[in-house]
Short mmCIF file of C-alpha atoms and ligand atoms in Angstrom, two decimals:
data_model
loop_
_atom_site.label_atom_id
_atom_site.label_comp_id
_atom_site.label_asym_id
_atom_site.label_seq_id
_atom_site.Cartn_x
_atom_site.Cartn_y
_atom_site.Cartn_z
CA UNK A 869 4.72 15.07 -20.92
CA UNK A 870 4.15 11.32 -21.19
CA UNK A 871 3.57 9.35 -17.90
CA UNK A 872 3.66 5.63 -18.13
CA UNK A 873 1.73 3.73 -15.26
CA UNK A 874 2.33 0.03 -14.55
CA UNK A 875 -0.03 -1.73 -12.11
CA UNK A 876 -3.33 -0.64 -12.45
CA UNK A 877 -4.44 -2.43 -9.29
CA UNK A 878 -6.89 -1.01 -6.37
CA UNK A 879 -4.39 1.57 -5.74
CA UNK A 880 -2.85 2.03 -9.30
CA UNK A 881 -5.53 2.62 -11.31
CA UNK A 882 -7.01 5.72 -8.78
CA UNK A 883 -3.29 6.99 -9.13
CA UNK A 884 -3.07 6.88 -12.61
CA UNK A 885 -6.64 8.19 -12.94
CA UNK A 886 -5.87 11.37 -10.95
CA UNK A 887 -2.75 11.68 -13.29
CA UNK A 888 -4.67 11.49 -16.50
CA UNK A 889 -6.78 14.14 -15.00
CA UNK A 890 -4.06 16.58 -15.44
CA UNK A 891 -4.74 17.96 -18.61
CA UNK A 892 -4.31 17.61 -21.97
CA UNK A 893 -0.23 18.50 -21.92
CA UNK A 894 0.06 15.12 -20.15
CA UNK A 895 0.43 11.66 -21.99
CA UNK A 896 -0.57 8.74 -19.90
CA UNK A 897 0.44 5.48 -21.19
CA UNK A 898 -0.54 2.42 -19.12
CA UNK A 899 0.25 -1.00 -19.13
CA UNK A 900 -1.12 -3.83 -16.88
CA UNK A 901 -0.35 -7.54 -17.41
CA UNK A 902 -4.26 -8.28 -16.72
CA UNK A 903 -4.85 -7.30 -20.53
CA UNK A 904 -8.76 -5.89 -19.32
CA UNK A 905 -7.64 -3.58 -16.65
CA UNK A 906 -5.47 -1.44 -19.06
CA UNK A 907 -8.92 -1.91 -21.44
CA UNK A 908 -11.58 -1.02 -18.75
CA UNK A 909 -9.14 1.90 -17.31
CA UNK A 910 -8.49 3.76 -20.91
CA UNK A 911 -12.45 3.48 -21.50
CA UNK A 912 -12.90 5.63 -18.69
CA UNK A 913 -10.04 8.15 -18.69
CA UNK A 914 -8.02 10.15 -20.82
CA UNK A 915 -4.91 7.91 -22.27
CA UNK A 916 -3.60 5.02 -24.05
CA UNK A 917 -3.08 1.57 -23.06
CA UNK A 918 -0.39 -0.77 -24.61
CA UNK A 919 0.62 -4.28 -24.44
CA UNK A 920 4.33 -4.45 -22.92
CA UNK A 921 6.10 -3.05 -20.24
CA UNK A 922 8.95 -1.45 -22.92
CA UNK A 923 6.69 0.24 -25.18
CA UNK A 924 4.76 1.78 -21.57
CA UNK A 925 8.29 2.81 -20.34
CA UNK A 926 10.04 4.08 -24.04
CA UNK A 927 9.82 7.80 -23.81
CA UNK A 928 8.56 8.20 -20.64
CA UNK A 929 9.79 11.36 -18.69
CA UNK A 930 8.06 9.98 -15.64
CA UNK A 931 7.24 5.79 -14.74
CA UNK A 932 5.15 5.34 -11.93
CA UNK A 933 4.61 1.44 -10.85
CA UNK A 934 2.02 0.12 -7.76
CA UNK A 935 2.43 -3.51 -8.04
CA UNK A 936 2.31 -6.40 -5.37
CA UNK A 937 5.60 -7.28 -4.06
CA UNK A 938 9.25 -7.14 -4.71
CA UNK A 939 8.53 -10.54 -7.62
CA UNK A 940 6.45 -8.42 -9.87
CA UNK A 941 8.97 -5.19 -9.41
CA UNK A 942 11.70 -7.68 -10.37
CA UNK A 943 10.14 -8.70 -13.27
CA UNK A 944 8.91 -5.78 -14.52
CA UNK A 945 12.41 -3.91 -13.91
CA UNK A 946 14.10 -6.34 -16.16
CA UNK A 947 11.78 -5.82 -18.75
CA UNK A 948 11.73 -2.03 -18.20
CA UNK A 949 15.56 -1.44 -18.09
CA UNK A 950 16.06 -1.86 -21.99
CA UNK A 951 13.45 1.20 -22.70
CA UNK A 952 14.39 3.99 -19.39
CA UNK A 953 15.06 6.79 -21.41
CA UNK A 954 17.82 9.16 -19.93
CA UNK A 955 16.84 11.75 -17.19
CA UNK A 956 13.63 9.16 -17.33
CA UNK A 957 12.47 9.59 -13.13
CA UNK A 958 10.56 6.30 -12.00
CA UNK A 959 8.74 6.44 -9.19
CA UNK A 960 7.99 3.26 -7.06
CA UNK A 961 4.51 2.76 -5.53
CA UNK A 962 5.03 -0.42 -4.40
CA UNK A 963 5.51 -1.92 -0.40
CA UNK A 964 9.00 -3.51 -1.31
CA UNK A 965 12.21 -4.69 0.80
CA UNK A 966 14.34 -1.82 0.94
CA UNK A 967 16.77 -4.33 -0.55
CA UNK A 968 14.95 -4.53 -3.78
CA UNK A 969 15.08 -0.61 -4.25
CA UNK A 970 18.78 -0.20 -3.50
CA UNK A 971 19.20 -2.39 -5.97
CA UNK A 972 17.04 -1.38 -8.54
CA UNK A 973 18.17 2.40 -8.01
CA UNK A 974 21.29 0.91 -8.93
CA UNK A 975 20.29 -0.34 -12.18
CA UNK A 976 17.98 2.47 -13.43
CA UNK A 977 21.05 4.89 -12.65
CA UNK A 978 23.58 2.72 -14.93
CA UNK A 979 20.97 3.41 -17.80
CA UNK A 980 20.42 6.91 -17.17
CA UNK A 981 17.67 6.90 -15.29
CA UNK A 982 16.80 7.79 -11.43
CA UNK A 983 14.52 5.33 -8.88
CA UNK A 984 12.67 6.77 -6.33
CA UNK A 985 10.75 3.90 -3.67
CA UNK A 986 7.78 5.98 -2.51
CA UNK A 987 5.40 3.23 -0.87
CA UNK A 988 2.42 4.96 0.32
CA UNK A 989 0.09 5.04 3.45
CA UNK A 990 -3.64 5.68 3.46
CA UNK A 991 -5.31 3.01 1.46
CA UNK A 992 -7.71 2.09 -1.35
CA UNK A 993 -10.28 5.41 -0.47
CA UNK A 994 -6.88 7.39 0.34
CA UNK A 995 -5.91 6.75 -3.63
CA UNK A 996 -9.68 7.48 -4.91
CA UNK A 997 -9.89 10.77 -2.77
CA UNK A 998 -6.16 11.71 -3.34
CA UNK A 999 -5.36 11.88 0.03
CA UNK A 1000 -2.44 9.09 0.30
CA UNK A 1001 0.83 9.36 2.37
CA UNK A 1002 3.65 9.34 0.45
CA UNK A 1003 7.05 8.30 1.77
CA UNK A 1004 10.05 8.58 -0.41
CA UNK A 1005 13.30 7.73 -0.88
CA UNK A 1006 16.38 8.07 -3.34
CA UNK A 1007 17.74 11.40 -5.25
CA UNK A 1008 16.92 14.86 -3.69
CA UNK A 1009 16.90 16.25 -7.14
CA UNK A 1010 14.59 13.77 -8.79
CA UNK A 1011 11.91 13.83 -5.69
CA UNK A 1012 11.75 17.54 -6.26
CA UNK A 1013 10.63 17.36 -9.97
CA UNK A 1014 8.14 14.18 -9.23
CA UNK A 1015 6.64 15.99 -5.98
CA UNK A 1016 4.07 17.87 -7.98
CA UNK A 1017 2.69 15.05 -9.90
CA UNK A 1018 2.81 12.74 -6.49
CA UNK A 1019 0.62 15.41 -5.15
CA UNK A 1020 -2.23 14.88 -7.63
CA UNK A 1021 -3.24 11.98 -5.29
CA UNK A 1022 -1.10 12.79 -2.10
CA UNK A 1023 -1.67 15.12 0.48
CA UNK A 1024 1.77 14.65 2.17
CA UNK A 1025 4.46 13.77 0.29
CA UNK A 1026 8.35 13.21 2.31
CA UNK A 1027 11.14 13.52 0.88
CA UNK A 1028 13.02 10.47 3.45
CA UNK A 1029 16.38 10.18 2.79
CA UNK A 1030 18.54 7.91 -0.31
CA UNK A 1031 17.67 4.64 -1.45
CA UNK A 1032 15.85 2.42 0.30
CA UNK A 1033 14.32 4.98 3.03
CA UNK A 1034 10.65 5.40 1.43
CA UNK A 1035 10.62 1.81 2.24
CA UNK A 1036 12.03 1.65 5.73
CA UNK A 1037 9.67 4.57 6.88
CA UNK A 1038 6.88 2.49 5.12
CA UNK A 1039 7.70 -0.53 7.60
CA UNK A 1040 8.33 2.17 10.87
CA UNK A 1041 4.71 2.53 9.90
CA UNK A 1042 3.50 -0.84 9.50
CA UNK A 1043 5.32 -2.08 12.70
CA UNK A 1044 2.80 1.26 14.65
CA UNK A 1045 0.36 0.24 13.52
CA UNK A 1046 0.15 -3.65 13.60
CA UNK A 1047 -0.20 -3.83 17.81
CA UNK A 1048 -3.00 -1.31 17.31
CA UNK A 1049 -5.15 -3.45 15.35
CA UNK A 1050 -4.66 -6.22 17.51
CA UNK A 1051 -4.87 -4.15 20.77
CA UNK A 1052 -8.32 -2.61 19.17
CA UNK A 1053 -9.61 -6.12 18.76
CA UNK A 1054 -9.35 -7.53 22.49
CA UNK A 1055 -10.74 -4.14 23.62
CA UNK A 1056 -13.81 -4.19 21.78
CA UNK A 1057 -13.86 -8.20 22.24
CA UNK A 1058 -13.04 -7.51 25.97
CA UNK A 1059 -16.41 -4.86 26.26
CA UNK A 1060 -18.76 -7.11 24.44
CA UNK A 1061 -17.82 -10.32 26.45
CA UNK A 1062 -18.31 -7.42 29.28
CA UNK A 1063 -21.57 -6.84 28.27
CA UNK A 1064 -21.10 -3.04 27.78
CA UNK A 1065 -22.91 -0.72 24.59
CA UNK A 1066 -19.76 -1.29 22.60
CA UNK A 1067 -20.33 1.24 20.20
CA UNK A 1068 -20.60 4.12 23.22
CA UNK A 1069 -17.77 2.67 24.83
CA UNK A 1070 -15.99 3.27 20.82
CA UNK A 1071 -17.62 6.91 21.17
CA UNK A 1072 -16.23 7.54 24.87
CA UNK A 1073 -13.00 6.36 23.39
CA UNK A 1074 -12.77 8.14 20.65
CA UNK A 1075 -11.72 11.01 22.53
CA UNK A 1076 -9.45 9.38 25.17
CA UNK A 1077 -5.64 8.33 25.17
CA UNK A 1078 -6.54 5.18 23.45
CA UNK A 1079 -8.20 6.87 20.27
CA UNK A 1080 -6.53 5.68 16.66
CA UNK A 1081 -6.99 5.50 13.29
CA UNK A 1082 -7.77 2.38 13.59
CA UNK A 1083 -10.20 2.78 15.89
CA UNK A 1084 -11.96 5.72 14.04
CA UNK A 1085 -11.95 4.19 10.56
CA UNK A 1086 -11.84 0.04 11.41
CA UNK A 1087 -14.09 -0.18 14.43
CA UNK A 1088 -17.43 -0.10 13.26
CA UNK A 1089 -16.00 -2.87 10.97
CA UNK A 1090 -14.81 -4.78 13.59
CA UNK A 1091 -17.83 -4.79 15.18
CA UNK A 1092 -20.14 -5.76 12.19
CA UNK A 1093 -17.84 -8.57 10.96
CA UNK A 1094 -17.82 -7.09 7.77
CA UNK A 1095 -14.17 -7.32 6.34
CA UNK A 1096 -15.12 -7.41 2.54
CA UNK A 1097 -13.09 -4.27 1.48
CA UNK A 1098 -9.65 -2.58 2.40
CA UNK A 1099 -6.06 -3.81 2.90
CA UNK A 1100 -5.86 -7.24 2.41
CA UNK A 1101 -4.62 -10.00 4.94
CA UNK A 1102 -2.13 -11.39 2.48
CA UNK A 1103 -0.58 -7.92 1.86
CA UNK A 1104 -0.15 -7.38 5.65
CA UNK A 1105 1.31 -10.38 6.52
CA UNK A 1106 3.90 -9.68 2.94
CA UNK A 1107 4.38 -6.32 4.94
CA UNK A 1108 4.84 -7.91 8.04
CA UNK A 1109 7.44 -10.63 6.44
CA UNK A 1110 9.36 -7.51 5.02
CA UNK A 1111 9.58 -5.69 8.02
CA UNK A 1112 10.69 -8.70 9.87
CA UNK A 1113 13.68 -9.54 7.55
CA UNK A 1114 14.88 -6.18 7.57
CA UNK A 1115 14.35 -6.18 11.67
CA UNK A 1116 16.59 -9.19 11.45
CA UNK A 1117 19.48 -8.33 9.66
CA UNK A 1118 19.55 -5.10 11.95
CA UNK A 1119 19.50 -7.49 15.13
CA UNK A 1120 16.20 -5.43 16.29
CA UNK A 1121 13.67 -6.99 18.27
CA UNK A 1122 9.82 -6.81 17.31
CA UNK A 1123 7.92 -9.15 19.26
CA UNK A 1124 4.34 -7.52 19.12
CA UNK A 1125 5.10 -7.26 15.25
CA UNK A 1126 6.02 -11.10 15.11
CA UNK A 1127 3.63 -12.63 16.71
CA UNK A 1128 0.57 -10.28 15.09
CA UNK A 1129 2.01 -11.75 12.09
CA UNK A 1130 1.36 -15.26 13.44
CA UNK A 1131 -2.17 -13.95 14.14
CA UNK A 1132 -2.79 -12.85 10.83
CA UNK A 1133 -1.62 -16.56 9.39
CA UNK A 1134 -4.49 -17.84 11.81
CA UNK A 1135 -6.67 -15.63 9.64
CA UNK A 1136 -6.08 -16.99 6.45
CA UNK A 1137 -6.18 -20.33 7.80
CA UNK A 1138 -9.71 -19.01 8.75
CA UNK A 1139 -10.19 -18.35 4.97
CA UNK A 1140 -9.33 -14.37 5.30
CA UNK A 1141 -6.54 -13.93 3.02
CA UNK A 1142 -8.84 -11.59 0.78
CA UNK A 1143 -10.36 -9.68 3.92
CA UNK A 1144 -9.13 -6.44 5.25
CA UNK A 1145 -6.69 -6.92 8.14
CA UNK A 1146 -8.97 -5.48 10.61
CA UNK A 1147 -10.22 -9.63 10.63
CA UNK A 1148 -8.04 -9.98 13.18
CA UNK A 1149 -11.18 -9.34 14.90
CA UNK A 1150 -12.98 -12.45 13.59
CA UNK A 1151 -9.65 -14.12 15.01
CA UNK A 1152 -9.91 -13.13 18.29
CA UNK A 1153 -13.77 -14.01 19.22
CA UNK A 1154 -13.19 -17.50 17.51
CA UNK A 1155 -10.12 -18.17 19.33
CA UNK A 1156 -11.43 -17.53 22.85
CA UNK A 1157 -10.79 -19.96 25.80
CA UNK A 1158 -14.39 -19.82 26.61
CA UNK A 1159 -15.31 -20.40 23.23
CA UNK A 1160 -16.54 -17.96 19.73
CA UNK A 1161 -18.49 -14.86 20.67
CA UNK A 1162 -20.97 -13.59 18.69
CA UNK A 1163 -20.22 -10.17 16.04
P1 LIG B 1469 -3.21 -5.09 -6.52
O1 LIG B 1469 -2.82 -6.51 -6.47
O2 LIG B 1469 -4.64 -4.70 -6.50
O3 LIG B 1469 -2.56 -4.39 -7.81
C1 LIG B 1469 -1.32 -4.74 -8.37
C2 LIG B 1469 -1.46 -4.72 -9.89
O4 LIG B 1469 -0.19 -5.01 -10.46
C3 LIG B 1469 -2.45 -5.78 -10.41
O5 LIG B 1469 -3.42 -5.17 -11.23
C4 LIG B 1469 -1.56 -6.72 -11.21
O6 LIG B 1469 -2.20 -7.31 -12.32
C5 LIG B 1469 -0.44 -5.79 -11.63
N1 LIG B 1469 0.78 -6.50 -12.02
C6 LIG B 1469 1.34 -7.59 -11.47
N2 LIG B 1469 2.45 -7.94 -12.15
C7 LIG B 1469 2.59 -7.04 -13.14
C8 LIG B 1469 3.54 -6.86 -14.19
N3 LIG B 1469 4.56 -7.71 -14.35
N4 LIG B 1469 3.37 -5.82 -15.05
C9 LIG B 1469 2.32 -4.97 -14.90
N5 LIG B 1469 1.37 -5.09 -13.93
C10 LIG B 1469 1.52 -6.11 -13.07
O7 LIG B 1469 -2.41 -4.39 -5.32
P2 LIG B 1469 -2.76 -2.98 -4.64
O8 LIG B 1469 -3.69 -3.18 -3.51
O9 LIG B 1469 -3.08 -1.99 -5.71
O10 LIG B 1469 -1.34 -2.66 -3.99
C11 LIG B 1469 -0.24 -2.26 -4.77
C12 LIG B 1469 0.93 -1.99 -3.83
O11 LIG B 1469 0.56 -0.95 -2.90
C13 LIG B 1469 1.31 -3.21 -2.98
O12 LIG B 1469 2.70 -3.28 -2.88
C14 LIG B 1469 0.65 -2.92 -1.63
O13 LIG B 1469 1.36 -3.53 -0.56
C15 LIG B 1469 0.73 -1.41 -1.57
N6 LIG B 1469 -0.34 -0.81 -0.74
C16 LIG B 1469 -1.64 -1.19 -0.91
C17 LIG B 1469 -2.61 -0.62 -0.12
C18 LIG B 1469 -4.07 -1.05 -0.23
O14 LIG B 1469 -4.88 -0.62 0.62
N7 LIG B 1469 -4.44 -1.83 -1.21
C19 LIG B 1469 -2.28 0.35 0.84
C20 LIG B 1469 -0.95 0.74 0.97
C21 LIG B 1469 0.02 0.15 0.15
#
């Protein structure tokens, strides 16, 4: 079976590397428009890497892309179209508008062809471990035939409804968990200021009402001011700015969402775009009225 992988990014190149894992009855192809990443990942795994996005795609029973936005899908998807062979199923790892993958499940159906959006939760260790959460959208039929191979690096995999639902759940998600991150900042902020053991007020937590993911996996972070890994700043706040164009043209209101978003712009102004969102730590003990506190 050939598998062609486009996007071999932090989270692409783990998924393609679990794919090529497989087995020898599996093809992977991959194709990345940094020339070296296709280079560096076919010296480590299994499979082939090629120079176009067409000659990734032709023949492909399965095409699996994790790229940055709706831009690159775009571009990639015009490039692709001429190639989708018929029955060909393409999976979607990207965070996209919903828009974007109506659309685009429109155009891989008039060659043949059948989109699925399946943006996934979990992260950058979630893709090396396998462990991601994948939501999907699009045909019933074609999510049951890519389920298996999703699971290779999923552990929960949801079939959500047609086109367009993998990435609405995706921004439910994002819109859960953006208040959190900000709500676990002034806490632990609120206890140092307080002059409390933070990290045993983190371990009392931990097993209280207020206890998170966030708070489990980001707070230790937080607290060390080390923000040097993880989900970018710039691909939260292109999360957030999905999530608040599709909240508009619903007429729903997300104010926490909103203004977390503003927070995060004060973040890159702070020069944070390339640290893990949890900075909005580093936001709130600079922006203090009594001035910075110390991490
Ligand atoms: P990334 O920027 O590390 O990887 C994207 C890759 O796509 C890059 O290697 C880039 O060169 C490649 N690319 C861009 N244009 C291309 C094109 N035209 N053809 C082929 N390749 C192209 O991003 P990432 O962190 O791997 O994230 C990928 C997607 O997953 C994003 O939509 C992101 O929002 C989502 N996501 C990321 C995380 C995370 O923790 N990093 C978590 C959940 C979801």
């Amino acid at each position: 079976m050939r598998i062609a992988c486009l996007g071999l990014g932090r989270m692409g190149w783990h998924m393609a590397g679990h794919l090529a894992n497989l087995g020898e009855d599996y093809n992977i192809v991959v194709f990345d428009v940094v020339e070296e990443l296709g280079d560096q990942w076919a010296a480590e795994f299994p499979g082939t890497t090629v120079d176009s996005v067409a000659s990734a795609v032709a023949d492909a029973q399965f095409i699996i892309t994790s790229l940055p936005s709706d831009k690159e899908l775009a571009t990639v998807v015009k490039e692709a179209l001429v190639a989708v062979g018929q029955e060909a199923i393409w999976i979607d790892h990207s965070t996209t508008s919903a828009k974007i993958a109506l659309e685009t499940g429109i155009e891989v159906s008039a060659v043949g062809g059948h989109f699925l959006d399946g943006p996934v939760s979990g992260g950058v260790d979630g893709a090396r471990r396998g462990t991601l959460s994948v939501m999907v959208g699009g045909d019933q039929n074609a999510f049951v035939q890519a389920e298996p191979l999703i699971g290779t690096y999923a552990s929960r995999v949801r079939h959500m409804g047609p086109s367009g639902a993998g990435q609405l759940t995706k921004m439910t998600n994002q819109i859960c968990v953006v208040g959190l991150c900000q709500a676990l900042a002034e806490g632990l902020d609120f206890a140092s200021r307080a002059g409390l053991d933070v990290e045993k007020v983190v371990e009392a937590m931990l097993q209280g009402s207020s206890t998170s993911w966030q708070m489990e996996n980001r707070a230790d972070k937080m607290l060390s001011g080390e923000y040097d890994f993880g989900f970018s700043t710039t691909l939260m706040r292109k999360d957030i700015g999905l999530v608040l164009d599709q909240a508009s043209s619903m007429g729903v209101s997300l104010p926490v969402t909103a203004l977390v978003g503003q927070f995060l712009a004060d973040v890159d102004a702070m020069g944070g775009a390339g640290w893990d969102w949890c900075s909005l730590m580093e936001r709130q003990r600079r922006f203090a009225p009594d001035g910075p506190s110390s991490s």
